Backbone as JSON Lines, residues from 0, in Angstrom:
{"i":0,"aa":"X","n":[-12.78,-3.09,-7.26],"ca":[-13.16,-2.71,-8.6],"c":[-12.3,-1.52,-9.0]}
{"i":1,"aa":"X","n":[-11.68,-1.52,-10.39],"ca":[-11.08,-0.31,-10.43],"c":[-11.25,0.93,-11.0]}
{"i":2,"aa":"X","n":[-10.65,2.06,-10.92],"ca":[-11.22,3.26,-10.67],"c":[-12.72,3.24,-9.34]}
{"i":3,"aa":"X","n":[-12.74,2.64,-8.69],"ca":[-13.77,3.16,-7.79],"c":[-12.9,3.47,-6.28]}
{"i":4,"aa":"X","n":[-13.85,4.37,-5.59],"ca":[-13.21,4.44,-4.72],"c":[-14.28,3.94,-3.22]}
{"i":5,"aa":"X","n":[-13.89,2.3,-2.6],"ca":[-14.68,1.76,-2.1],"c":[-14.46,2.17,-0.47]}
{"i":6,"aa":"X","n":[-13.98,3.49,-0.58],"ca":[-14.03,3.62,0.82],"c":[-12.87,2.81,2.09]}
{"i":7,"aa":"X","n":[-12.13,1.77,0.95],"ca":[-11.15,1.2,1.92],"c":[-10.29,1.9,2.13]}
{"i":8,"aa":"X","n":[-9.59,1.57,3.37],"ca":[-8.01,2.25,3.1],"c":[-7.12,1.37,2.57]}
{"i":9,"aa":"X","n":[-6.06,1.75,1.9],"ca":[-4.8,1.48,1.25],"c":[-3.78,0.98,2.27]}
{"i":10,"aa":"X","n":[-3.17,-0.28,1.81],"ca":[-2.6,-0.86,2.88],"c":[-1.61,0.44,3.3]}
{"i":11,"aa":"X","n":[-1.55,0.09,4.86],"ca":[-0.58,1.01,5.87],"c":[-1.19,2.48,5.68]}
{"i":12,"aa":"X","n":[-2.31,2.57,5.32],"ca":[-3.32,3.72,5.32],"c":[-3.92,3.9,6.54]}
{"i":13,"aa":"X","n":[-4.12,4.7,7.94],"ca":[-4.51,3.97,8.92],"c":[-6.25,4.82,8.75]}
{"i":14,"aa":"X","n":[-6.63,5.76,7.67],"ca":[-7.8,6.0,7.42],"c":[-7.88,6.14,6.35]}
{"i":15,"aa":"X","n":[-9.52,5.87,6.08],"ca":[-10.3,5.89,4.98],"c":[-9.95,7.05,4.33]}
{"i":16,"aa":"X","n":[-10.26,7.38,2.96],"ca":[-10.53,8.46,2.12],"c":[-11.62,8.17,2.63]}
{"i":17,"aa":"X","n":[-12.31,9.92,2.77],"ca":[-13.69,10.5,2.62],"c":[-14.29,10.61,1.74]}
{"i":18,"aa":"X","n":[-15.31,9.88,1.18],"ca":[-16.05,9.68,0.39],"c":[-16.47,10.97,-0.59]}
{"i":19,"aa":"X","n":[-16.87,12.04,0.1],"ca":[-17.16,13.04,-0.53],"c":[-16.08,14.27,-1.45]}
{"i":20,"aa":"X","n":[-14.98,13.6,-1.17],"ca":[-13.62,14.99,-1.49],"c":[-12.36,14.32,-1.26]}
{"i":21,"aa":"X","n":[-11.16,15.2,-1.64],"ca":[-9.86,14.83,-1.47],"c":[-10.05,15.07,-0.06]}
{"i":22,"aa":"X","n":[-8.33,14.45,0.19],"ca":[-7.71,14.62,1.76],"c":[-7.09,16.2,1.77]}
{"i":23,"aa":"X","n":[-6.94,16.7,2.74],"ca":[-6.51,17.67,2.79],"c":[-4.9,17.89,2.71]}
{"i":24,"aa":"X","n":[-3.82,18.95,1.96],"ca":[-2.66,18.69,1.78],"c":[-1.88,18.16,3.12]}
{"i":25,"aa":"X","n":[-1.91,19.02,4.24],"ca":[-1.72,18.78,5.8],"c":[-1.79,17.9,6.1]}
{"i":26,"aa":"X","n":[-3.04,17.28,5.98],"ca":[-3.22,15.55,6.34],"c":[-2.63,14.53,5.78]}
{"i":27,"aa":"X","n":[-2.29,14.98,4.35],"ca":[-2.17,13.68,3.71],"c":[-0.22,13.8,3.94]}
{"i":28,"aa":"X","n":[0.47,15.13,4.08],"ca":[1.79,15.19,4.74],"c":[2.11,14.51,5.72]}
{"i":29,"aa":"X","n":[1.18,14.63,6.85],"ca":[1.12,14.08,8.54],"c":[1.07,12.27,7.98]}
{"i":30,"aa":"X","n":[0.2,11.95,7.0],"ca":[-0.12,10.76,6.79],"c":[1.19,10.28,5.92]}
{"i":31,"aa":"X","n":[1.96,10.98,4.93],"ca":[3.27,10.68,4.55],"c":[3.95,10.24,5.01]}
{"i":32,"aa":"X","n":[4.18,11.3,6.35],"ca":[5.23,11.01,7.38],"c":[5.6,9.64,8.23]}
{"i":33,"aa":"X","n":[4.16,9.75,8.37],"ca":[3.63,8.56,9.58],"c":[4.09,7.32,8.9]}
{"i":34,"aa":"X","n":[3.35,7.28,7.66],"ca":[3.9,5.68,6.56],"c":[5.34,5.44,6.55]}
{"i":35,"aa":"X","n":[5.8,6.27,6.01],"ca":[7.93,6.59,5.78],"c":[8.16,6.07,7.47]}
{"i":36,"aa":"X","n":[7.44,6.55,8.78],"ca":[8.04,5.6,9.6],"c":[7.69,4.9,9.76]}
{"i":37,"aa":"X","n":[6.42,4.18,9.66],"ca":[6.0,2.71,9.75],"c":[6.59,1.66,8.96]}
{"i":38,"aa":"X","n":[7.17,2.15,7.67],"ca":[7.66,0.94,6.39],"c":[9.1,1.08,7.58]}
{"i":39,"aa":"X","n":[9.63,1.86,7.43],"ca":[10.91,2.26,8.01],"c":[11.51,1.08,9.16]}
{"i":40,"aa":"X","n":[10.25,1.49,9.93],"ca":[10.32,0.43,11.59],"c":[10.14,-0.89,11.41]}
{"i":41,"aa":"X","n":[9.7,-1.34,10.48],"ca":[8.9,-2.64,10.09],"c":[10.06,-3.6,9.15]}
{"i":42,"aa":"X","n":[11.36,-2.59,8.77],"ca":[12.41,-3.48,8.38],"c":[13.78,-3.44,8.79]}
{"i":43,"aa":"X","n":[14.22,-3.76,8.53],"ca":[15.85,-3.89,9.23],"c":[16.38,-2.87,9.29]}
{"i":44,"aa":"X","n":[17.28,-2.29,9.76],"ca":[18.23,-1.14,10.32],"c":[19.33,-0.66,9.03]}
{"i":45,"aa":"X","n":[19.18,-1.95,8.23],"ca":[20.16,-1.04,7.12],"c":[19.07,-1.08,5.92]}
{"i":46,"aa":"X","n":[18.12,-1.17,5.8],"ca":[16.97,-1.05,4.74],"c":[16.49,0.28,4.26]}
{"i":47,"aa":"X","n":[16.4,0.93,3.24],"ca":[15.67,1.71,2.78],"c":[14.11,1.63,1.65]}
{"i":48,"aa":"X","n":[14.0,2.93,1.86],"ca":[12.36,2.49,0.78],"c":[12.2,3.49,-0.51]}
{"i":49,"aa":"X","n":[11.77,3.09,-1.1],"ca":[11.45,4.36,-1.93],"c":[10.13,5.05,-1.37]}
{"i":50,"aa":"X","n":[10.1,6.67,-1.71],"ca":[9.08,7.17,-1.53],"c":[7.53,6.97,-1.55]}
{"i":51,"aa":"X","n":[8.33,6.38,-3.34],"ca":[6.34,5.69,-4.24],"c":[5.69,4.41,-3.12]}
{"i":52,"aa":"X","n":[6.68,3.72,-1.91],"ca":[6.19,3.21,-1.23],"c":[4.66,3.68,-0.09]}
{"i":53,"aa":"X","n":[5.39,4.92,0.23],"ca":[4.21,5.57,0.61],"c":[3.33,6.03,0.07]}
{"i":54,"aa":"X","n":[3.68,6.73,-1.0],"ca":[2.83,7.55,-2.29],"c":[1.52,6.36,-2.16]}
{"i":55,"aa":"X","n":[1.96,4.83,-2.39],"ca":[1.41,4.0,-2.64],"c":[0.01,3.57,-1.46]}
{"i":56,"aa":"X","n":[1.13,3.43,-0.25],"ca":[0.23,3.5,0.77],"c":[-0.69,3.99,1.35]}
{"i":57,"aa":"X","n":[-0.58,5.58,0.93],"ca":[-1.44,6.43,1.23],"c":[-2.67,6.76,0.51]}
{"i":58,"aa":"X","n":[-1.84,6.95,-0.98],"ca":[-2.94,7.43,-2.13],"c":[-3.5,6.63,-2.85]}
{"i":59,"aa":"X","n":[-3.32,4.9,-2.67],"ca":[-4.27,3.7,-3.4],"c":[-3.72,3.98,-4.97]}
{"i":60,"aa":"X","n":[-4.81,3.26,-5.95],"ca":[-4.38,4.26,-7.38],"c":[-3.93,5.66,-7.36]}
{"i":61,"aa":"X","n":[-4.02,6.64,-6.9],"ca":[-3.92,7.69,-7.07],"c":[-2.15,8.08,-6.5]}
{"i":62,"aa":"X","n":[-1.41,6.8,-6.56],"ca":[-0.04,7.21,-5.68],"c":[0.87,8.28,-6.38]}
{"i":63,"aa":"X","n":[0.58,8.2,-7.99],"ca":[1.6,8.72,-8.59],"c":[1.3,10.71,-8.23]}
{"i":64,"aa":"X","n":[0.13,11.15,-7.95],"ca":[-0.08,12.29,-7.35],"c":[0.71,12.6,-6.45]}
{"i":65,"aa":"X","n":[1.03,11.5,-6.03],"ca":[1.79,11.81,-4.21],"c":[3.29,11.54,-3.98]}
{"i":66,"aa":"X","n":[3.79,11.47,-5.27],"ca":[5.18,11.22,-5.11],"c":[5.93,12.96,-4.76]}
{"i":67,"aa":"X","n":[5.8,14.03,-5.41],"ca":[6.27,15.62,-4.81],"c":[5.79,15.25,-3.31]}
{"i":68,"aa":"X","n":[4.96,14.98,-2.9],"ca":[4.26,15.24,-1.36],"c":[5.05,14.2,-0.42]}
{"i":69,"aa":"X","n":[5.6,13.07,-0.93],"ca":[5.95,11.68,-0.29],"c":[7.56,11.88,-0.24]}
{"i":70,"aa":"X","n":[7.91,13.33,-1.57],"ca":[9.48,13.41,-0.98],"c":[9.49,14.31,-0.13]}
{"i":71,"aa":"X","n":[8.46,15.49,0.31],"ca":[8.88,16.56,0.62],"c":[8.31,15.98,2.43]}
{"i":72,"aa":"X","n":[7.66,15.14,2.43],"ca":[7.68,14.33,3.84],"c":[9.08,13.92,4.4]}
{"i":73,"aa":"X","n":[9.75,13.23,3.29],"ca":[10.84,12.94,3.57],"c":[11.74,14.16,4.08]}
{"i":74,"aa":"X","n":[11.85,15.4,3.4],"ca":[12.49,16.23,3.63],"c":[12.11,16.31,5.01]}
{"i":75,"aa":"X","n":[11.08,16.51,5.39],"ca":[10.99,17.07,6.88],"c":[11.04,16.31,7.75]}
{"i":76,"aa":"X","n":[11.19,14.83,6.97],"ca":[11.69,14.16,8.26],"c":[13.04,13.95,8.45]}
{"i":77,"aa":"X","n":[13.65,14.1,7.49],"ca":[15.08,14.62,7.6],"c":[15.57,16.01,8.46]}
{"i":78,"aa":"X","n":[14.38,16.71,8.41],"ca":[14.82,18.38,9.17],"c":[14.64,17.68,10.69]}
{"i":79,"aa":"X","n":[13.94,16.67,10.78],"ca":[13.96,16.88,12.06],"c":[14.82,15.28,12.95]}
{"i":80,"aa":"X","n":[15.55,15.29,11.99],"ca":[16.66,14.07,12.11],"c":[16.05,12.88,12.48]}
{"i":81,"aa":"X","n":[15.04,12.52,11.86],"ca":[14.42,10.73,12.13],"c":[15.35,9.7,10.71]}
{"i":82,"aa":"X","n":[15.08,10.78,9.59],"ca":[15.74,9.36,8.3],"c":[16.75,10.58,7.6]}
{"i":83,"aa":"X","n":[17.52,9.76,6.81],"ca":[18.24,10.35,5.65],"c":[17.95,9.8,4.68]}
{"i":84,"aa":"X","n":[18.49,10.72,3.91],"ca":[17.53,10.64,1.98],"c":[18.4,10.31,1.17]}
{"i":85,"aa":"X","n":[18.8,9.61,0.37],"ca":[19.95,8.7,-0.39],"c":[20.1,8.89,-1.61]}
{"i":86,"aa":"X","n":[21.02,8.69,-2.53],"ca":[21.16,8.58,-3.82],"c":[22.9,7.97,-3.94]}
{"i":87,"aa":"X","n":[22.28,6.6,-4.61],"ca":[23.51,6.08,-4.87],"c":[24.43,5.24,-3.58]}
{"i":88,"aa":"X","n":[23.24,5.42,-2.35],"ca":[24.11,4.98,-1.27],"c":[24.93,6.22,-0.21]}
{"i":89,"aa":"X","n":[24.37,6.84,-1.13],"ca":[25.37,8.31,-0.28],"c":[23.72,9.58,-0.1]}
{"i":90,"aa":"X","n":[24.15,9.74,1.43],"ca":[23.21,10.88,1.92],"c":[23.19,12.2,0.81]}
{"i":91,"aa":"X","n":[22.03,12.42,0.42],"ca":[21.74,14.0,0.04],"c":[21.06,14.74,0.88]}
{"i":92,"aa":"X","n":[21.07,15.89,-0.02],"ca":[19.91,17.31,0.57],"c":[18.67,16.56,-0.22]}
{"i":93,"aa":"X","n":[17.82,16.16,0.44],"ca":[15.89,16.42,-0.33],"c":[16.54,17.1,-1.02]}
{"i":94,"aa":"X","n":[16.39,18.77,-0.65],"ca":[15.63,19.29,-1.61],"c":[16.89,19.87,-2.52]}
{"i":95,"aa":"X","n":[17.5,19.36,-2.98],"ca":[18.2,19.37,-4.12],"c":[18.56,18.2,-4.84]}
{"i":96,"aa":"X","n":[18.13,16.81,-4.24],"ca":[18.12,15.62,-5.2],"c":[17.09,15.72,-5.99]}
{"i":97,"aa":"X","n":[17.62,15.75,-7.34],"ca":[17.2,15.33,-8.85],"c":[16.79,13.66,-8.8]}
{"i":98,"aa":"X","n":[15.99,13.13,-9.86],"ca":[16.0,11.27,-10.12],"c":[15.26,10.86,-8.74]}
{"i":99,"aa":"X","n":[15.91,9.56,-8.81],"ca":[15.07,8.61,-8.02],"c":[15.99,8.72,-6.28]}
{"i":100,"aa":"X","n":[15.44,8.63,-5.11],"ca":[16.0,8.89,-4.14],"c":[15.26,7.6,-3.39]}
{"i":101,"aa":"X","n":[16.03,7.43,-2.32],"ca":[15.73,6.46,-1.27],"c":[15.62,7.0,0.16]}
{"i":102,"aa":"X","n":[15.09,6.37,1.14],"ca":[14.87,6.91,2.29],"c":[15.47,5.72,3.48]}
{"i":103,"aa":"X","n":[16.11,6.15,4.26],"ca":[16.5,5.06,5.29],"c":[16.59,5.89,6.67]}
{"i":104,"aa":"X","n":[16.62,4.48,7.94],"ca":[16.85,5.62,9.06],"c":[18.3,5.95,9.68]}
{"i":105,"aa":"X","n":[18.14,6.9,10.2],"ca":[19.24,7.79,10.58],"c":[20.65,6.84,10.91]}
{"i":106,"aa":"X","n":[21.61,6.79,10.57],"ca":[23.09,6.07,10.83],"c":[23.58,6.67,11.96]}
């Protein structure tokens, strides 16, 4: 039903929203992360995703909240050399790509 929130999780969500309140920022980062490598692992070696993929995964309706949070996952998973962050086919910095960015794993 929409606008409700039935307690499911969102595909590649591996938990529920809590019924009573938001997720916490921390959690729902850790839970960013985790998605960006699950879509990641789950396709071919030269594949990338967009962010809103996770945004999507994580936050159900509510993905478009989670797109700042779903790049800045990306960023840190870039700090810690798992993916690189794309535009145009060519590696950027996160945190200085402007527009739409892509995420793939490490070359």
């Amino acid at each position: 039903m929409a606008g409700s929130n039935s307690g499911k999780a969102a595909a590649g969500d591996k938990t529920a929203r809590p019924a009573d309140g938001p997720i916490p920022a921390d959690r729902i980062g850790r839970q960013l992360e985790a998605v960006i490598l699950e879509l990641l692992a789950a396709r071919a070696a030269t594949s990338t995703i967009c962010p809103s993929e996770a945004a999507r995964a994580v936050g159900g309706e509510n993905w478009r909240d989670l797109m700042e949070p779903a790049r800045r996952a990306a960023g840190r998973l870039v700090e810690a050399g798992e993916v690189q962050v794309t535009q145009g086919g060519s590696v950027v910095d996160p945190t200085a790509a402007r527009g739409p960015i892509r995420i793939r794993k490490v070359r």
